[in-house]
Coordinates of C-alpha atoms in Angstrom, one line a residue:
M27 CA -34.2 -67.1 52.3
A28 CA -34.6 -64.5 49.6
E29 CA -35.2 -65.4 46.0
A30 CA -32.1 -64.1 44.3
G31 CA -29.4 -64.8 41.7
T32 CA -26.6 -63.2 39.8
D33 CA -27.8 -63.0 36.1
G34 CA -29.0 -59.4 36.1
Q35 CA -32.7 -60.2 35.4
Q36 CA -35.1 -58.0 37.2
G37 CA -36.7 -59.5 40.3
R38 CA -34.1 -62.2 40.6
V39 CA -30.9 -60.6 41.7
D40 CA -29.5 -59.5 45.0
A41 CA -26.0 -61.1 45.4
A42 CA -25.6 -59.5 48.9
E43 CA -28.8 -61.2 50.1
V44 CA -27.6 -64.6 48.7
A45 CA -24.3 -64.2 50.5
R46 CA -25.9 -63.1 53.7
F47 CA -28.1 -66.2 54.0
D48 CA -25.5 -68.5 52.5
A49 CA -23.2 -67.7 55.4
L50 CA -25.9 -68.8 57.8
A51 CA -26.5 -72.2 56.0
A52 CA -25.2 -74.4 58.8
T53 CA -27.7 -72.9 61.3
W54 CA -30.9 -73.5 59.4
W55 CA -32.0 -76.5 61.6
D56 CA -30.7 -75.1 64.9
E57 CA -33.9 -74.1 66.6
A58 CA -31.8 -72.1 69.2
G59 CA -29.7 -70.4 66.5
P60 CA -30.1 -67.4 64.1
M61 CA -33.2 -69.1 62.6
R62 CA -34.9 -69.5 65.9
V63 CA -37.6 -66.9 65.1
L64 CA -38.4 -68.6 61.8
H65 CA -38.7 -71.9 63.6
R66 CA -41.1 -70.3 66.1
F67 CA -43.1 -68.7 63.2
N68 CA -43.2 -71.9 61.2
P69 CA -46.3 -73.6 62.9
V70 CA -48.4 -70.5 62.2
R71 CA -47.5 -70.2 58.5
L72 CA -47.8 -74.0 58.0
A73 CA -51.3 -74.1 59.5
Y74 CA -52.4 -71.1 57.5
I75 CA -51.2 -72.8 54.2
R76 CA -52.6 -76.2 55.1
D77 CA -56.0 -74.9 56.3
R78 CA -56.5 -72.5 53.4
A79 CA -55.4 -75.0 50.8
C80 CA -57.6 -77.7 52.2
R81 CA -60.6 -75.4 52.3
H82 CA -59.9 -74.4 48.7
F83 CA -59.3 -77.9 47.3
G84 CA -61.9 -79.6 49.4
R85 CA -59.6 -81.5 51.7
D86 CA -59.8 -82.5 55.4
P87 CA -57.0 -80.6 57.2
D88 CA -57.0 -83.1 60.0
R89 CA -56.2 -86.2 57.9
P90 CA -52.5 -87.4 57.9
F91 CA -51.8 -86.6 54.2
A92 CA -54.1 -83.6 53.8
L93 CA -52.2 -82.2 50.8
E94 CA -51.6 -85.4 48.9
G95 CA -51.8 -84.9 45.2
L96 CA -51.1 -81.2 45.3
S97 CA -48.0 -79.7 43.7
V98 CA -46.2 -76.9 45.8
V99 CA -43.3 -74.7 45.0
D100 CA -41.5 -73.0 48.0
I101 CA -39.6 -70.0 46.6
G102 CA -36.5 -69.1 48.5
C103 CA -36.8 -72.2 50.7
G104 CA -33.6 -71.8 52.6
G105 CA -32.8 -75.0 54.5
G106 CA -36.2 -76.5 53.9
I107 CA -37.9 -75.9 57.2
L108 CA -41.2 -75.2 55.5
S109 CA -40.7 -77.5 52.5
E110 CA -40.3 -80.6 54.7
P111 CA -43.5 -80.4 56.8
L112 CA -45.5 -79.7 53.6
A113 CA -44.0 -82.8 52.0
R114 CA -44.9 -84.7 55.2
L115 CA -48.5 -83.6 54.6
G116 CA -48.4 -85.4 51.2
A117 CA -47.7 -82.5 48.9
A118 CA -45.2 -82.9 46.0
V119 CA -42.9 -80.1 47.0
T120 CA -40.3 -78.3 44.9
G121 CA -37.9 -76.0 46.9
L122 CA -36.1 -73.2 45.0
E123 CA -33.0 -71.8 46.6
P124 CA -30.2 -69.8 44.9
A125 CA -27.7 -70.0 47.8
A126 CA -25.6 -73.1 47.3
R127 CA -24.8 -73.9 50.9
N128 CA -28.4 -73.5 51.9
L129 CA -29.4 -75.9 49.1
A130 CA -26.9 -78.5 50.3
V131 CA -28.2 -78.2 53.8
A132 CA -31.8 -78.6 52.7
R133 CA -31.0 -81.7 50.5
A134 CA -28.9 -83.4 53.2
H135 CA -31.6 -82.8 55.9
A136 CA -34.4 -84.1 53.7
E137 CA -32.4 -87.2 52.7
A138 CA -31.5 -87.9 56.4
E139 CA -35.2 -87.5 57.4
G140 CA -36.5 -89.5 54.4
V141 CA -38.7 -86.7 53.3
P142 CA -39.2 -86.5 49.5
V143 CA -38.5 -82.8 48.5
T144 CA -37.2 -81.8 45.1
Y145 CA -34.7 -79.0 45.5
R146 CA -33.5 -76.8 42.7
S147 CA -30.9 -74.0 42.4
D148 CA -33.3 -71.9 40.4
T149 CA -35.4 -68.7 40.5
I150 CA -39.1 -68.6 40.1
E151 CA -38.6 -66.6 36.9
A152 CA -36.7 -69.4 35.3
V153 CA -39.1 -72.1 36.5
A154 CA -42.1 -70.2 35.4
G155 CA -40.4 -69.5 32.1
E156 CA -40.1 -73.2 31.5
G157 CA -43.8 -73.5 31.8
A158 CA -44.0 -75.2 35.2
R159 CA -47.2 -74.6 37.0
F160 CA -48.2 -75.5 40.6
D161 CA -51.3 -75.9 42.6
V162 CA -49.7 -73.8 45.4
V163 CA -47.0 -71.2 45.1
L164 CA -45.3 -70.0 48.3
A165 CA -43.5 -66.6 48.6
M166 CA -42.9 -66.7 52.4
E167 CA -40.5 -64.2 53.9
V168 CA -39.0 -63.6 50.5
I169 CA -40.5 -60.5 49.0
E170 CA -38.7 -58.1 51.3
H171 CA -35.3 -59.5 50.0
V172 CA -35.7 -59.2 46.2
P173 CA -34.7 -56.1 44.3
D174 CA -37.9 -55.9 42.2
P175 CA -40.9 -57.2 44.1
A176 CA -43.3 -56.5 41.2
A177 CA -41.3 -58.5 38.7
F178 CA -40.8 -61.3 41.2
L179 CA -44.5 -61.5 42.0
R180 CA -45.4 -61.5 38.3
A181 CA -43.3 -64.6 37.9
A182 CA -44.7 -66.2 41.0
C183 CA -48.3 -65.5 39.9
A184 CA -47.5 -67.0 36.4
A185 CA -46.4 -70.2 38.1
V186 CA -49.9 -70.7 39.7
K187 CA -52.1 -73.2 38.0
P188 CA -55.6 -71.9 37.0
G189 CA -57.7 -72.5 40.1
G190 CA -54.6 -72.6 42.3
F191 CA -53.4 -70.6 45.2
L192 CA -50.5 -68.2 46.1
F193 CA -49.4 -67.6 49.6
A194 CA -47.2 -64.7 50.6
A195 CA -45.8 -63.7 54.0
T196 CA -43.8 -60.5 54.5
I197 CA -43.4 -57.4 56.8
N198 CA -45.4 -54.2 56.6
R199 CA -43.7 -50.9 56.2
T200 CA -44.8 -49.0 59.3
L201 CA -43.1 -47.2 62.2
R202 CA -44.0 -50.2 64.4
S203 CA -42.3 -52.6 62.0
F204 CA -39.1 -50.5 62.1
A205 CA -39.2 -50.5 65.9
L206 CA -39.9 -54.2 66.3
A207 CA -38.7 -56.0 63.2
I208 CA -35.4 -54.1 62.9
V209 CA -34.5 -52.2 66.1
G210 CA -36.0 -54.8 68.4
A211 CA -35.4 -58.1 66.6
E212 CA -31.9 -57.3 65.2
Y213 CA -30.3 -54.8 67.6
V214 CA -32.0 -55.2 71.0
L215 CA -33.1 -58.8 71.3
G216 CA -30.6 -60.2 68.8
W217 CA -33.2 -62.6 67.3
L218 CA -31.8 -61.9 63.8
P219 CA -28.4 -61.0 62.5
K220 CA -27.9 -57.2 62.1
G221 CA -28.7 -56.1 58.6
T222 CA -31.2 -58.9 57.9
H223 CA -33.9 -56.5 56.9
D224 CA -34.1 -53.1 55.1
W225 CA -37.1 -51.1 56.2
D226 CA -37.3 -49.4 52.8
K227 CA -37.9 -52.9 51.2
F228 CA -40.9 -53.7 53.4
I229 CA -44.2 -53.7 51.5
T230 CA -47.7 -52.7 52.8
P231 CA -50.6 -55.1 52.4
D232 CA -52.2 -52.7 49.9
E233 CA -49.0 -52.6 47.8
L234 CA -48.7 -56.4 47.9
K235 CA -52.3 -57.0 46.9
R236 CA -52.1 -54.5 44.1
M237 CA -49.0 -56.4 42.7
L238 CA -50.8 -59.7 43.1
R239 CA -53.8 -58.4 41.1
D240 CA -51.4 -57.1 38.5
G241 CA -50.0 -60.6 38.3
G242 CA -53.4 -62.2 37.7
V243 CA -54.4 -63.6 41.1
T244 CA -57.1 -62.3 43.4
P245 CA -56.3 -61.7 47.1
V246 CA -58.9 -63.4 49.3
D247 CA -57.5 -63.1 52.8
T248 CA -55.0 -61.0 54.8
T249 CA -54.0 -62.2 58.2
G250 CA -51.6 -60.5 60.6
V251 CA -49.2 -62.5 62.8
V252 CA -48.1 -61.3 66.2
Y253 CA -45.6 -62.5 68.8
N254 CA -46.8 -63.5 72.2
P255 CA -43.9 -63.2 74.8
L256 CA -45.8 -65.2 77.4
T257 CA -45.8 -68.3 75.2
D258 CA -42.7 -67.4 73.2
G259 CA -44.8 -68.1 70.1
W260 CA -46.6 -66.5 67.2
R261 CA -50.4 -66.4 66.5
P262 CA -52.7 -65.2 63.8
S263 CA -54.2 -61.7 64.5
R264 CA -56.2 -58.9 62.9
D265 CA -53.1 -56.7 63.6
A266 CA -51.1 -56.6 60.4
A267 CA -48.9 -53.7 61.4
V268 CA -45.7 -55.8 61.4
N269 CA -45.9 -59.4 60.1
Y270 CA -48.7 -60.5 57.8
M271 CA -49.7 -63.2 55.3
V272 CA -51.8 -63.0 52.2
A273 CA -53.7 -65.7 50.3
A274 CA -54.6 -65.2 46.7
E275 CA -56.5 -67.3 44.1
K276 CA -56.0 -67.6 40.4
P277 CA -59.3 -67.9 38.5
A278 CA -59.9 -71.4 37.0

C-alpha cells in the first residue's frame, strides 16, 4: 500500500491512493484475490531482503531466526504480507499504514497468527521526525504511489541507522512497463484493479538511485524481477525494464 496521508505535507499525501487501497482491505490475505500478484511476488522480495541483510549484518540466512535483533520498518505495509514473514525471521518489525481498514486487517491477522508486529497509523516522515531509526527500512511497492518521491525518500533515508540498509522495490518508467504493468496487468489479465498504477509516477533506476544518494544512502545493488508464466511465479533477473529492487547502505 502507498505511503500517504491527509495533512498536506510533501511526500505524504495522496488521499485517492489511501481510499483505493482501503477499499481492498478485506482482500489482502486472499491469495486468489486482487492481491494475488503481490502474494506471488512476496517470496522474491522476502528472499532479497533476508539474504542482503544477512550478508550485510553477518548473519546466516538459513538459520530459523536469521534477522533476530534487527529493527525493521515496513513503509506502507498494507495488510502485513511482508511484515509478518520478516517478524517470523526474528526481526522487530514496525509496519506503517495510513489506510485505517488495511491497518485493522494487518493487526487482526498478526494477532490471529501470533506474530509480533507493531503496526502504526503513521507516515515515515512523522516517524523519522520523532527520531526513530531502524537497521532496515523498506519502501516496497510504495514509491510509485506517493506524490513527492524525493521528499518521501529523504524521510525514509533519514530513518536508516548509520550502517543500516534501505530496500526499495518499484516499477521502471519504460514502454514495456506501460504495456505489461498497466495494459497487461490491469486491463487484459485483470491481475490488478484498473487504475492501480499511473505510468507517469513510475521511476527509473537512475532516478531512484539519485534520490537515494541525495538522501544520504549509497545504492549497492539493483536487481530486476520478471514474471515466469510457466511457473506462475517471479524470479530475480538482470532485466529491470519493468519491476526492480534496489538495496542501499547508509555509511556507519
